[in-house]
mmCIF file with all atom_site columns, C-alpha atoms in Angstrom:
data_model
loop_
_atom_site.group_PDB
_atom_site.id
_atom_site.type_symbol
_atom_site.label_atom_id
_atom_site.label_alt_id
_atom_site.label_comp_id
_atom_site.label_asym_id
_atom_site.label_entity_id
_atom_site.label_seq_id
_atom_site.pdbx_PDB_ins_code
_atom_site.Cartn_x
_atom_site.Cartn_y
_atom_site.Cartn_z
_atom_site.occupancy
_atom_site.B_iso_or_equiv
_atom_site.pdbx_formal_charge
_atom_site.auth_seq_id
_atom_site.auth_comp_id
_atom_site.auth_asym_id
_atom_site.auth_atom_id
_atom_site.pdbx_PDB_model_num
ATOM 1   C CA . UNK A 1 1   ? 107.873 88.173  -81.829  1.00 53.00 ? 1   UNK A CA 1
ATOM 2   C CA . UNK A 1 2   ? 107.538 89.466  -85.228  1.00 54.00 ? 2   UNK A CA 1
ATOM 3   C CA . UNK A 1 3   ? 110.397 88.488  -87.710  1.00 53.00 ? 3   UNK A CA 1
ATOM 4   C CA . UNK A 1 4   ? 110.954 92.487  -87.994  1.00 56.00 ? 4   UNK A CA 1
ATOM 5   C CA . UNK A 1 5   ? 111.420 92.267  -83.742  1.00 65.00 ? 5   UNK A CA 1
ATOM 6   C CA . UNK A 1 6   ? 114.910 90.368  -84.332  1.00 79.00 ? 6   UNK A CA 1
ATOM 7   C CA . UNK A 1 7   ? 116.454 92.869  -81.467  1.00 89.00 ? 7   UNK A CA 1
ATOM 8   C CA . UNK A 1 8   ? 119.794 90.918  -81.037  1.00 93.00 ? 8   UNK A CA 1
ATOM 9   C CA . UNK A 1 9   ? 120.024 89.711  -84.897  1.00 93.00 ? 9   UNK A CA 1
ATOM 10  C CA . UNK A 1 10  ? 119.347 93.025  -86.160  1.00 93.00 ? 10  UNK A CA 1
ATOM 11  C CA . UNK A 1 11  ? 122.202 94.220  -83.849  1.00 94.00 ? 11  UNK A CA 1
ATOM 12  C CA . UNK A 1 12  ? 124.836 91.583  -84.463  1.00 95.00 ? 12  UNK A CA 1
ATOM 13  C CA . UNK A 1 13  ? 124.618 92.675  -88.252  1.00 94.00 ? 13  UNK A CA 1
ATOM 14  C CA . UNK A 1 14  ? 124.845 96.217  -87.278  1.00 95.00 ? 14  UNK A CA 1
ATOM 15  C CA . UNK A 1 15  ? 127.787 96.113  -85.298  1.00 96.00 ? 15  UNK A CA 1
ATOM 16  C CA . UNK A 1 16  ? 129.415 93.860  -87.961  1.00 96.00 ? 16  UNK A CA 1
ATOM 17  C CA . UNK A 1 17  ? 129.107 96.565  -90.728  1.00 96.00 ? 17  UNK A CA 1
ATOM 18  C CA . UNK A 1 18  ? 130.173 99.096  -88.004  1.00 96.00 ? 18  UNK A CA 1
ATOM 19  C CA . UNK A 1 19  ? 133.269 97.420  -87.084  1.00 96.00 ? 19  UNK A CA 1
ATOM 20  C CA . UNK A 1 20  ? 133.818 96.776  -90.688  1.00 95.00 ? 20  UNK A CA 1
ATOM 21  C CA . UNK A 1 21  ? 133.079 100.893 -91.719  1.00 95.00 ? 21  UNK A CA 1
ATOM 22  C CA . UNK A 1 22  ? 135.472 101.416 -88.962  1.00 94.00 ? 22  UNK A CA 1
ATOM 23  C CA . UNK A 1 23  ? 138.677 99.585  -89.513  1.00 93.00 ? 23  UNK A CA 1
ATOM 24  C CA . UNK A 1 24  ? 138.064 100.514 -93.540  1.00 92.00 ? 24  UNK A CA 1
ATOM 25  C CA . UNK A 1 25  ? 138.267 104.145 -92.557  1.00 93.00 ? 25  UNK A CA 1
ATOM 26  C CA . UNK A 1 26  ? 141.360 103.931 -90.248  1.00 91.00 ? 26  UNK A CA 1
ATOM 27  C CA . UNK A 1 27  ? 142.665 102.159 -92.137  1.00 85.00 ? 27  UNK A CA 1
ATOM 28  C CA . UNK A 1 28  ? 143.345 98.848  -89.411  1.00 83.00 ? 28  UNK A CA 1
ATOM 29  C CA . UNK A 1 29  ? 141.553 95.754  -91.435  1.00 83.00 ? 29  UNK A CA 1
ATOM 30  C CA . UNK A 1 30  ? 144.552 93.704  -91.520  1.00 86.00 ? 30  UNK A CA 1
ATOM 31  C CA . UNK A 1 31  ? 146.102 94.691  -88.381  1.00 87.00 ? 31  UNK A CA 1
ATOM 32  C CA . UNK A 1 32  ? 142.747 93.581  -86.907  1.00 90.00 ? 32  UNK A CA 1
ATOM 33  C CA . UNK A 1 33  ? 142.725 90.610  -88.953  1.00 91.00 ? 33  UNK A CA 1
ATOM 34  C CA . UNK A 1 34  ? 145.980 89.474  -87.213  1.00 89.00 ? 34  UNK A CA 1
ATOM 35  C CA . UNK A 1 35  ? 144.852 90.717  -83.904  1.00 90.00 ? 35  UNK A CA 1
ATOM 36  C CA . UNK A 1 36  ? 141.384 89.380  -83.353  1.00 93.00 ? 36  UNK A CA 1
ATOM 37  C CA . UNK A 1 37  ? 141.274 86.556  -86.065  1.00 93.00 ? 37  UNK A CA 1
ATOM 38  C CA . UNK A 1 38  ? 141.340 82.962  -85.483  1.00 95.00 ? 38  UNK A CA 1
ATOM 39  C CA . UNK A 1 39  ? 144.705 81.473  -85.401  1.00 93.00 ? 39  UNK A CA 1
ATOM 40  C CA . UNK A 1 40  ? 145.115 77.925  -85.159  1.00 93.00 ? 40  UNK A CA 1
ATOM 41  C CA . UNK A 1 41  ? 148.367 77.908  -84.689  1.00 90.00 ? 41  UNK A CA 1
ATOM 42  C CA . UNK A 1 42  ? 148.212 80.291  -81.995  1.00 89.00 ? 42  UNK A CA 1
ATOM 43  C CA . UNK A 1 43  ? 147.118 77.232  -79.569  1.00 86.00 ? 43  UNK A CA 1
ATOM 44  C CA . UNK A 1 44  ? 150.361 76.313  -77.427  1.00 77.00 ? 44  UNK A CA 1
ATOM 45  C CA . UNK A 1 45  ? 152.401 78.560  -78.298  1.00 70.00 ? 45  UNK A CA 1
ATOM 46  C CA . UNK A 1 46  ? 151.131 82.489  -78.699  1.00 65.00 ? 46  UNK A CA 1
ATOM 47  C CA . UNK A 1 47  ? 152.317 84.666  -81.268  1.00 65.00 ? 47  UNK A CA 1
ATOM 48  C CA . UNK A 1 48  ? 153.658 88.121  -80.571  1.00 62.00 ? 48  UNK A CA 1
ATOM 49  C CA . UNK A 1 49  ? 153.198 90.463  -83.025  1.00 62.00 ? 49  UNK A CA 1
ATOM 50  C CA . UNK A 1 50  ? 154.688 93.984  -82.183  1.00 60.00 ? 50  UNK A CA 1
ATOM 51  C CA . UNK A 1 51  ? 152.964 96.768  -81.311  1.00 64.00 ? 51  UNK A CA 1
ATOM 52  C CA . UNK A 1 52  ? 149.997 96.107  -79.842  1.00 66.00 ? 52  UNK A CA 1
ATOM 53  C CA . UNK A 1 53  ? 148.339 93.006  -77.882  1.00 75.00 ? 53  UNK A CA 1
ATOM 54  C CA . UNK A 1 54  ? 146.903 90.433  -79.495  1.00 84.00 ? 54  UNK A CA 1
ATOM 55  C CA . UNK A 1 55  ? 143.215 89.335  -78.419  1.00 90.00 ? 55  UNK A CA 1
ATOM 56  C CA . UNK A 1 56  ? 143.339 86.109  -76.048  1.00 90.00 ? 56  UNK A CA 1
ATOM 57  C CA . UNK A 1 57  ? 143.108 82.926  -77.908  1.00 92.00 ? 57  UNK A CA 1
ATOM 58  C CA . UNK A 1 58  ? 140.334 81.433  -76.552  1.00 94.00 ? 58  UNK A CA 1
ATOM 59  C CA . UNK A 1 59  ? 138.174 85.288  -77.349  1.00 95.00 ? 59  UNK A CA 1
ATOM 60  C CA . UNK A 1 60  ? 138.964 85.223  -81.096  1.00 95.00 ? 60  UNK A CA 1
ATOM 61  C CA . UNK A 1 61  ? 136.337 82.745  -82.230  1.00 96.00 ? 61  UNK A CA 1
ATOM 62  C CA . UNK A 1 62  ? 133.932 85.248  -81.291  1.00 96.00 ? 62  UNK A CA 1
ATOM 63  C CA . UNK A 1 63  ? 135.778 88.581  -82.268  1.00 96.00 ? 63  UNK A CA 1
ATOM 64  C CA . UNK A 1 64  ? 137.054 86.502  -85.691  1.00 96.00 ? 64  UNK A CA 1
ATOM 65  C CA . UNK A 1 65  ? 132.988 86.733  -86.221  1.00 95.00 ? 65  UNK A CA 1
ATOM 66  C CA . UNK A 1 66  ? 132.836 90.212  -86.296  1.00 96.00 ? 66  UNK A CA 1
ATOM 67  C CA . UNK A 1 67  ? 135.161 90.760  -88.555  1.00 95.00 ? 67  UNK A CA 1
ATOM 68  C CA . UNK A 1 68  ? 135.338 90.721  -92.617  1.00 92.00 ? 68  UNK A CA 1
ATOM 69  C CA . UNK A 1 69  ? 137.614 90.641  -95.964  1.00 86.00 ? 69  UNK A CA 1
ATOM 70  C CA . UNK A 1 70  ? 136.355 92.757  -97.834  1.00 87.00 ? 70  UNK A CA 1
ATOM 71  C CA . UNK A 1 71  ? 132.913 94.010  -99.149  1.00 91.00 ? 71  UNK A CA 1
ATOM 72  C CA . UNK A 1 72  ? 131.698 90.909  -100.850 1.00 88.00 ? 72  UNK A CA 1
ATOM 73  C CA . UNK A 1 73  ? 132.248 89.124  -97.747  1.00 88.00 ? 73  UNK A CA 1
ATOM 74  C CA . UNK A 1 74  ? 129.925 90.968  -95.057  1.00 92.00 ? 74  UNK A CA 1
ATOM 75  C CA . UNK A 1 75  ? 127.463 91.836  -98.232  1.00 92.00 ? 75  UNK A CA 1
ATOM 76  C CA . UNK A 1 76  ? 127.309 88.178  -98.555  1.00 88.00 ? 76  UNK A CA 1
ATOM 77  C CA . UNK A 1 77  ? 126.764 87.380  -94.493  1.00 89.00 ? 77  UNK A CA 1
ATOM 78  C CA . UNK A 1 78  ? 124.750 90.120  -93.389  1.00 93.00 ? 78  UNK A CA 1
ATOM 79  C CA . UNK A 1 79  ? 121.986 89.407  -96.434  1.00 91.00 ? 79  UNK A CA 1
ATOM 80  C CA . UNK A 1 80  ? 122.079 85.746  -95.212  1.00 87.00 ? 80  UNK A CA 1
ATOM 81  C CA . UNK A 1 81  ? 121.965 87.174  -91.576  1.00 89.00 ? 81  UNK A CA 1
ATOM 82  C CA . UNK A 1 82  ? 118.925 89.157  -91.655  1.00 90.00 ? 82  UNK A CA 1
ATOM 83  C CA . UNK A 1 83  ? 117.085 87.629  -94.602  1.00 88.00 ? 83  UNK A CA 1
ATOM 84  C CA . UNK A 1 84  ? 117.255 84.039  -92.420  1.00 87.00 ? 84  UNK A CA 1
ATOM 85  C CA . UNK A 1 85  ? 118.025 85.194  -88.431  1.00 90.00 ? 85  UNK A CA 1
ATOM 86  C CA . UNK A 1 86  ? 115.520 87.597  -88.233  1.00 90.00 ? 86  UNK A CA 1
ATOM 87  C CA . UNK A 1 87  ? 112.642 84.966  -89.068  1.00 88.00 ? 87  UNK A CA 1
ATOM 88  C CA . UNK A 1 88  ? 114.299 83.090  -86.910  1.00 90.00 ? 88  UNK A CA 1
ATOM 89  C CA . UNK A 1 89  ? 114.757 84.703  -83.855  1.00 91.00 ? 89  UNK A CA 1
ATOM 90  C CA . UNK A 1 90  ? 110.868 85.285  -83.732  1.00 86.00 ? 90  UNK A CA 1
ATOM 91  C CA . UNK A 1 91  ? 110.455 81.380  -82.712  1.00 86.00 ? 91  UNK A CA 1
ATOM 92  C CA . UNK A 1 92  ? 113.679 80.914  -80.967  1.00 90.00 ? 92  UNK A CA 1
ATOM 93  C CA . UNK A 1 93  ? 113.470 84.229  -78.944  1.00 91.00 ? 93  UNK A CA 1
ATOM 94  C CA . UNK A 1 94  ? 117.050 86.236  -78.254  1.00 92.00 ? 94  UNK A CA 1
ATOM 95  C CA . UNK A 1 95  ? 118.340 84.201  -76.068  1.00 93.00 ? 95  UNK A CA 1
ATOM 96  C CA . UNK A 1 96  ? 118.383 81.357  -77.116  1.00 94.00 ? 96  UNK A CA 1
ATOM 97  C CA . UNK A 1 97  ? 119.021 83.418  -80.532  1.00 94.00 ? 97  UNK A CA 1
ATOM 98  C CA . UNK A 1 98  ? 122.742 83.884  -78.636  1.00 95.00 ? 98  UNK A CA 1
ATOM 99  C CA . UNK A 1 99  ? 123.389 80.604  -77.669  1.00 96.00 ? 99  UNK A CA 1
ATOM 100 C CA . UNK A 1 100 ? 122.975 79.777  -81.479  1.00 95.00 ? 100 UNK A CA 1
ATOM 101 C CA . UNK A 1 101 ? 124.978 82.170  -82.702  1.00 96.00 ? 101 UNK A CA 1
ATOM 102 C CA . UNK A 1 102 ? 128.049 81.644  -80.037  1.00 97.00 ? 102 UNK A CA 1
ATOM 103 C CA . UNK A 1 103 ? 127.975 78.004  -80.665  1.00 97.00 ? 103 UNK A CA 1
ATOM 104 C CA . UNK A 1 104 ? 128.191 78.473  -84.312  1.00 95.00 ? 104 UNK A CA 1
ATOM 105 C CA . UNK A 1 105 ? 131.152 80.794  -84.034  1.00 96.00 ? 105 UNK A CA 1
ATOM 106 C CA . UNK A 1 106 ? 133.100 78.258  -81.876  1.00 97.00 ? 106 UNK A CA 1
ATOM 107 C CA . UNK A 1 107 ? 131.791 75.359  -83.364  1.00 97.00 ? 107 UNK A CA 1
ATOM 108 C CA . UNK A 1 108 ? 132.589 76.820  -86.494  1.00 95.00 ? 108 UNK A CA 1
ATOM 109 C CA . UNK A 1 109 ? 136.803 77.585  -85.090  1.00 96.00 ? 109 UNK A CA 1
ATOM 110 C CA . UNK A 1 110 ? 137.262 74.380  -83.569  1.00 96.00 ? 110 UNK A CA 1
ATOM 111 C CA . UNK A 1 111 ? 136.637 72.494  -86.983  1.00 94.00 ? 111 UNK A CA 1
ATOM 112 C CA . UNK A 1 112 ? 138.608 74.877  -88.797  1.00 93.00 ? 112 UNK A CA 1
ATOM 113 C CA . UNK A 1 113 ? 141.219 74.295  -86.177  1.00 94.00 ? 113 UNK A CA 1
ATOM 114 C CA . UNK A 1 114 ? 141.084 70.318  -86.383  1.00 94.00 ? 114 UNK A CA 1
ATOM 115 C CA . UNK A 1 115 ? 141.190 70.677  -89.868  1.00 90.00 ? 115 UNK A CA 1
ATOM 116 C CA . UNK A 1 116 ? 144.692 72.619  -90.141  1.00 90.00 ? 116 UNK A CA 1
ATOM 117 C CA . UNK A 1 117 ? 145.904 72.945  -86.508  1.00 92.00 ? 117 UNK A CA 1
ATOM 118 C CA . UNK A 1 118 ? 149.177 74.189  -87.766  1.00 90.00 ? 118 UNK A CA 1
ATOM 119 C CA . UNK A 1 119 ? 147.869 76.719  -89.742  1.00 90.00 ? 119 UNK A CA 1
ATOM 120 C CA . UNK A 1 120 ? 149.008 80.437  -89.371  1.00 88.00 ? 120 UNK A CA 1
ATOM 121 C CA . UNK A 1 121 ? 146.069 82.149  -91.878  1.00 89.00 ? 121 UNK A CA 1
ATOM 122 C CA . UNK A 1 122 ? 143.675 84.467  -89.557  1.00 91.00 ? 122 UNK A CA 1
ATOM 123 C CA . UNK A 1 123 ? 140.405 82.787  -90.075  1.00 92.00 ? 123 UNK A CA 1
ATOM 124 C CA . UNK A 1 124 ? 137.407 86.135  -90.047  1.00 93.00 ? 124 UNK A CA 1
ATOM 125 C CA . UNK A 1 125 ? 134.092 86.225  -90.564  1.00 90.00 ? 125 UNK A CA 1
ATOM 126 C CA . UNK A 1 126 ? 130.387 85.310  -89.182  1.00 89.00 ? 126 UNK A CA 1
ATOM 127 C CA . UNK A 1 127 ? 130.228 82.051  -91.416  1.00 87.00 ? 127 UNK A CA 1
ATOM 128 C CA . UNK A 1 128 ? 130.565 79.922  -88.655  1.00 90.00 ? 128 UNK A CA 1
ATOM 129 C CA . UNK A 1 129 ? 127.383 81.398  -86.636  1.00 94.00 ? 129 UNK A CA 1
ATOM 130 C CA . UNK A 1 130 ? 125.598 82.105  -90.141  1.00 91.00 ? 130 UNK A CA 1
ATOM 131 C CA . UNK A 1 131 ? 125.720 78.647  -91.004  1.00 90.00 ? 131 UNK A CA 1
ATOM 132 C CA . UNK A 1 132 ? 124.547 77.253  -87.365  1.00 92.00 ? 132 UNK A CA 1
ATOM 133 C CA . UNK A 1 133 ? 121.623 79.314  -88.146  1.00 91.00 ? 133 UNK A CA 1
ATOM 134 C CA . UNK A 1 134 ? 120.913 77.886  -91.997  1.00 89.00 ? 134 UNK A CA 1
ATOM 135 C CA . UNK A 1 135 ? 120.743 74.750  -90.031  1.00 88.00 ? 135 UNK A CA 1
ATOM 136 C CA . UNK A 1 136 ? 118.295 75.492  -87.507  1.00 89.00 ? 136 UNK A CA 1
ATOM 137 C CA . UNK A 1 137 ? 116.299 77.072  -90.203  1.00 87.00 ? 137 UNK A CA 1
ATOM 138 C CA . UNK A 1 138 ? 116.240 74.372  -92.321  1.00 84.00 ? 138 UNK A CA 1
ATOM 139 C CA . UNK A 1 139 ? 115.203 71.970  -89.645  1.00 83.00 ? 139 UNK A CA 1
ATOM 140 C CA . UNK A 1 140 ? 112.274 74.266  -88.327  1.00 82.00 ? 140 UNK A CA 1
ATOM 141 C CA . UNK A 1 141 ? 110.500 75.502  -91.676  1.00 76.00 ? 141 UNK A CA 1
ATOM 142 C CA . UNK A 1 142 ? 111.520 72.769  -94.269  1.00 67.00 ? 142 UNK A CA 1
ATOM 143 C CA . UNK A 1 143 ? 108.920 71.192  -95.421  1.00 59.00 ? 143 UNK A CA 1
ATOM 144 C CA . UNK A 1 144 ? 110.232 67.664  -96.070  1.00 61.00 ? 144 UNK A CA 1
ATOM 145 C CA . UNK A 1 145 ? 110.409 64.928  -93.987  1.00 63.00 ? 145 UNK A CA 1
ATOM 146 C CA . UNK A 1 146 ? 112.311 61.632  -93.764  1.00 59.00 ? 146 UNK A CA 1
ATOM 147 C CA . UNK A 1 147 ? 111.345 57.917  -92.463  1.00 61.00 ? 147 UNK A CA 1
ATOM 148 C CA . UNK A 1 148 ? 113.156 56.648  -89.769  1.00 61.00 ? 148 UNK A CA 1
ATOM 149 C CA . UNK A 1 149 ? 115.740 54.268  -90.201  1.00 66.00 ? 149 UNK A CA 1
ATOM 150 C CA . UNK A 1 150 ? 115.466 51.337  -88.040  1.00 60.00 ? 150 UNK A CA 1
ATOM 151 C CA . UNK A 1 151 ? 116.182 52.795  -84.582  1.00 61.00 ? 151 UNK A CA 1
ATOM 152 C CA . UNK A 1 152 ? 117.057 56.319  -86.287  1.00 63.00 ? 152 UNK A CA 1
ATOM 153 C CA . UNK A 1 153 ? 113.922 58.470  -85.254  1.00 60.00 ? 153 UNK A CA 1
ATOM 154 C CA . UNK A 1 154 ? 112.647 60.270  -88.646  1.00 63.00 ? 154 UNK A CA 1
ATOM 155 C CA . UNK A 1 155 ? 114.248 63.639  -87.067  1.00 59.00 ? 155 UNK A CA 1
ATOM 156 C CA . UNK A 1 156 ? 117.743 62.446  -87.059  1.00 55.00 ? 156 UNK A CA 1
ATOM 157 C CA . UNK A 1 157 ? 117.458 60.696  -90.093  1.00 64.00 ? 157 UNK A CA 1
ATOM 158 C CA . UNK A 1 158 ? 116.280 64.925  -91.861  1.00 62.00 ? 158 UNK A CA 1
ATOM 159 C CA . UNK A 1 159 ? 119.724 66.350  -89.823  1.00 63.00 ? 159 UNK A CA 1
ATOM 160 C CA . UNK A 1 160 ? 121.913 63.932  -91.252  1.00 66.00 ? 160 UNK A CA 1
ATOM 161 C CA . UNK A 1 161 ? 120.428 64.322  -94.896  1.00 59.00 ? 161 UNK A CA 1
ATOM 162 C CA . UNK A 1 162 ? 120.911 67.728  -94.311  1.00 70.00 ? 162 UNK A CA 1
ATOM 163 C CA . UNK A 1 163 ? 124.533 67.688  -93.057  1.00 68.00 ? 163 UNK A CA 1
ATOM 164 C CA . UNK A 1 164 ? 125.407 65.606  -95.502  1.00 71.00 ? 164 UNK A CA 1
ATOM 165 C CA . UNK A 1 165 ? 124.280 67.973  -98.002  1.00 70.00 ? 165 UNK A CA 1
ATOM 166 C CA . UNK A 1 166 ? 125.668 70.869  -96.621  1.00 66.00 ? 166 UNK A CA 1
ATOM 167 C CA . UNK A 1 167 ? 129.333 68.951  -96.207  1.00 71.00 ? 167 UNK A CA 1
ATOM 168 C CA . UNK A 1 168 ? 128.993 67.959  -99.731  1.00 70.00 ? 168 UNK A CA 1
ATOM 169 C CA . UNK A 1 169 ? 128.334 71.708  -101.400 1.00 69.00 ? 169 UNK A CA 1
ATOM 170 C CA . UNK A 1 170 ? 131.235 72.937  -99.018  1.00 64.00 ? 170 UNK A CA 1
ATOM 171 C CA . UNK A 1 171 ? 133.193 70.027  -100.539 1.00 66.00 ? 171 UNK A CA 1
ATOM 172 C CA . UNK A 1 172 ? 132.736 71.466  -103.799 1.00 66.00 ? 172 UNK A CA 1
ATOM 173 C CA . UNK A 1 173 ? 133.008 75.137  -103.096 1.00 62.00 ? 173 UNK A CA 1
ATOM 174 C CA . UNK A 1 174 ? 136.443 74.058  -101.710 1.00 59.00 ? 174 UNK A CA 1
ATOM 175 C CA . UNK A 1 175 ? 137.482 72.104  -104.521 1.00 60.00 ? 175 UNK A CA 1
ATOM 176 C CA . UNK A 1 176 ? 136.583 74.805  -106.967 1.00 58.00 ? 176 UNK A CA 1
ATOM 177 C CA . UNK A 1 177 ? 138.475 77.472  -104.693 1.00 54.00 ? 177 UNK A CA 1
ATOM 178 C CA . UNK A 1 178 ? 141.939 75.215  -105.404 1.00 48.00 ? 178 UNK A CA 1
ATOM 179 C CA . UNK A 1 179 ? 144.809 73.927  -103.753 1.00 43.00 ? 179 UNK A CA 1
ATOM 180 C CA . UNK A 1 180 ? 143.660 74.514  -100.154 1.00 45.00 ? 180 UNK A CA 1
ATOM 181 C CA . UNK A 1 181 ? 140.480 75.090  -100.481 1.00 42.00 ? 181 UNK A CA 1
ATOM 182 C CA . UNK A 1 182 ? 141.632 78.621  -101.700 1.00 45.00 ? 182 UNK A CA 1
ATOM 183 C CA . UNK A 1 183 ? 140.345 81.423  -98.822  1.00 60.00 ? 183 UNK A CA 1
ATOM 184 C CA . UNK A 1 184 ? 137.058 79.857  -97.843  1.00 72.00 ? 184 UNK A CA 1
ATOM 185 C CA . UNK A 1 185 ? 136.978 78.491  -94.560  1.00 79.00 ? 185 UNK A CA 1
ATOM 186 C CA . UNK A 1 186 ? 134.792 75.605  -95.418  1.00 85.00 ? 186 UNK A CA 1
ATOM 187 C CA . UNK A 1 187 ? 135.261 73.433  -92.470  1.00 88.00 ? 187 UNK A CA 1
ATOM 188 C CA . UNK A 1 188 ? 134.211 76.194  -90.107  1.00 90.00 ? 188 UNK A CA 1
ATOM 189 C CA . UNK A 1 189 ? 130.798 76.312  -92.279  1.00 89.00 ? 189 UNK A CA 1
ATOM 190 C CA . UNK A 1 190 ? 130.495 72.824  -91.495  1.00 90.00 ? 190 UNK A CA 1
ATOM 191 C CA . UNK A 1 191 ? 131.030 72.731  -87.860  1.00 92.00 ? 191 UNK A CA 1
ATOM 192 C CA . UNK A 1 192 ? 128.916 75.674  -87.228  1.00 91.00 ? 192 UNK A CA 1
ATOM 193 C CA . UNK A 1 193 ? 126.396 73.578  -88.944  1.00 91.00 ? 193 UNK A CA 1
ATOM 194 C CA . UNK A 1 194 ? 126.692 70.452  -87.512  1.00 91.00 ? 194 UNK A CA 1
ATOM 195 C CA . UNK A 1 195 ? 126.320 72.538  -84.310  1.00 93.00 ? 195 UNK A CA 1
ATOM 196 C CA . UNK A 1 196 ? 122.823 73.974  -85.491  1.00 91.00 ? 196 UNK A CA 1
ATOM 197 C CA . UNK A 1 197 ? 121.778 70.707  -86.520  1.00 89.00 ? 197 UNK A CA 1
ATOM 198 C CA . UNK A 1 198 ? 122.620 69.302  -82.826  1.00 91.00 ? 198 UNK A CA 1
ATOM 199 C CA . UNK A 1 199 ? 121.347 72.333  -80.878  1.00 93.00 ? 199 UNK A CA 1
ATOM 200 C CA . UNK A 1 200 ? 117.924 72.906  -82.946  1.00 89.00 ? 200 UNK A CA 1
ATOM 201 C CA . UNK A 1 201 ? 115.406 70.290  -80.671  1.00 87.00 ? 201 UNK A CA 1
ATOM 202 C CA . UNK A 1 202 ? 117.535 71.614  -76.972  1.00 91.00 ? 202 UNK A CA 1
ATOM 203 C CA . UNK A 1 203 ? 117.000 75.348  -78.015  1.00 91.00 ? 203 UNK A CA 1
ATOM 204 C CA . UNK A 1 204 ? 113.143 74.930  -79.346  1.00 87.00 ? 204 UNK A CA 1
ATOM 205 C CA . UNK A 1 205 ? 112.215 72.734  -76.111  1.00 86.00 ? 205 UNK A CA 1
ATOM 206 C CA . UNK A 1 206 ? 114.223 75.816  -73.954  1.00 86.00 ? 206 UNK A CA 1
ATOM 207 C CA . UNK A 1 207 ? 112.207 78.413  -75.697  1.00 79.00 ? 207 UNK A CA 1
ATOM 208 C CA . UNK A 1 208 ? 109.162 76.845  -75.335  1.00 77.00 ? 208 UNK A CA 1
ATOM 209 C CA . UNK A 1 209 ? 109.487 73.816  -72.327  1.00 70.00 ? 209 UNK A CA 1
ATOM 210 C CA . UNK A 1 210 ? 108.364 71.330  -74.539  1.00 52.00 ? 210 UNK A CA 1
ATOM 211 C CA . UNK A 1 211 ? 109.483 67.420  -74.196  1.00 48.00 ? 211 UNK A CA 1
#
């Protein structure tokens, strides 16, 4: 597969900037925002919000990834997106393409939710499943290596440089946000990558049925 063969990349970005074209015209963004975003709070004890139904809890990790703030915001992820997925989805293949980008979402919610569990701010975007797939990328086609550690094979040793890393620039796009880390969900960027980082070796030996 050919990086410009990224069927199921090439269509998650699509329907992103659809959705997004859609509610702008409408005129829905925020009412979708508080519909399908990801509410911590919302665990234990569901909000109602009046008209309408809200999306189930557990579904808005994945529909939160569909949806954007403004135009900065999906510019931003869908260059990432199809600049980085689409090469990747040649060696990883669309499915387990998918698995990546699910886990990422999720991973990506439930370390924004440990984070704040109490907090009532919609939490949107595909950062979550973008940065699961910066991680795999950076594992597969960077060029640097790392010794091992004592009993810490040389691969582990490259993830956790490279988490590190990425938990230290969120760190300081947080800080220079403000009080709260401002509007950036930066612990959802660093779950979806610690999930990339952890799911890199299972999805490459799926794809390909190495040891």
């Amino acid at each position: 597969m050919k990086p410009q063969d990224a069927p199921l990349v090439t269509g998650y970005a699509l329907a992103c900037v659809i959705v997004f074209a859609l509610l702008c015209i409408t005129g829905f963004p925020g009412n979708a925002i508080v519909r399908a975003g990801f509410i911590p709070a919302r665990f234990g004890s569901e909000l109602i919000v009046p008209p309408g139904t809200m999306v189930p809890f557990f579904l808005t990790p994945l529909t939160s990834a569909f949806l954007h703030g403004g135009v900065l915001h999906i510019v931003f992820n869908i260059i990432v997106l199809l600049f980085i997925g689409r090469q990747l989805e040649a060696p990883l293949g669309a499915k387990a393409m998918a698995v990546l980008l699910l886990a990422g979402a999720y991973a990506g919610a439930f370390a924004q939710f440990l984070a704040d569990p109490q907090s009532a701010v919609p939490m949107i975007g595909a950062s979550g499943a973008i940065s699961a797939v910066i991680a795999v990328f950076a594992l597969i086609f960077s060029r640097s290596q790392a010794p091992a550690i004592g009993p810490i094979p040389s691969h582990w040793v490259r993830a956790l440089w490279l988490a590190a890393a990425w938990i230290a620039v969120q760190l300081l796009i947080g800080f220079a946000g403000g009080s709260g880390f401002g509007a950036i969900a930066i612990w959802a960027h660093v779950g979806g990558f610690l999930a990339g980082l952890l799911l890199a070796r299972p999805l490459l030996r799926w794809r390909f049925g190495a040891r």
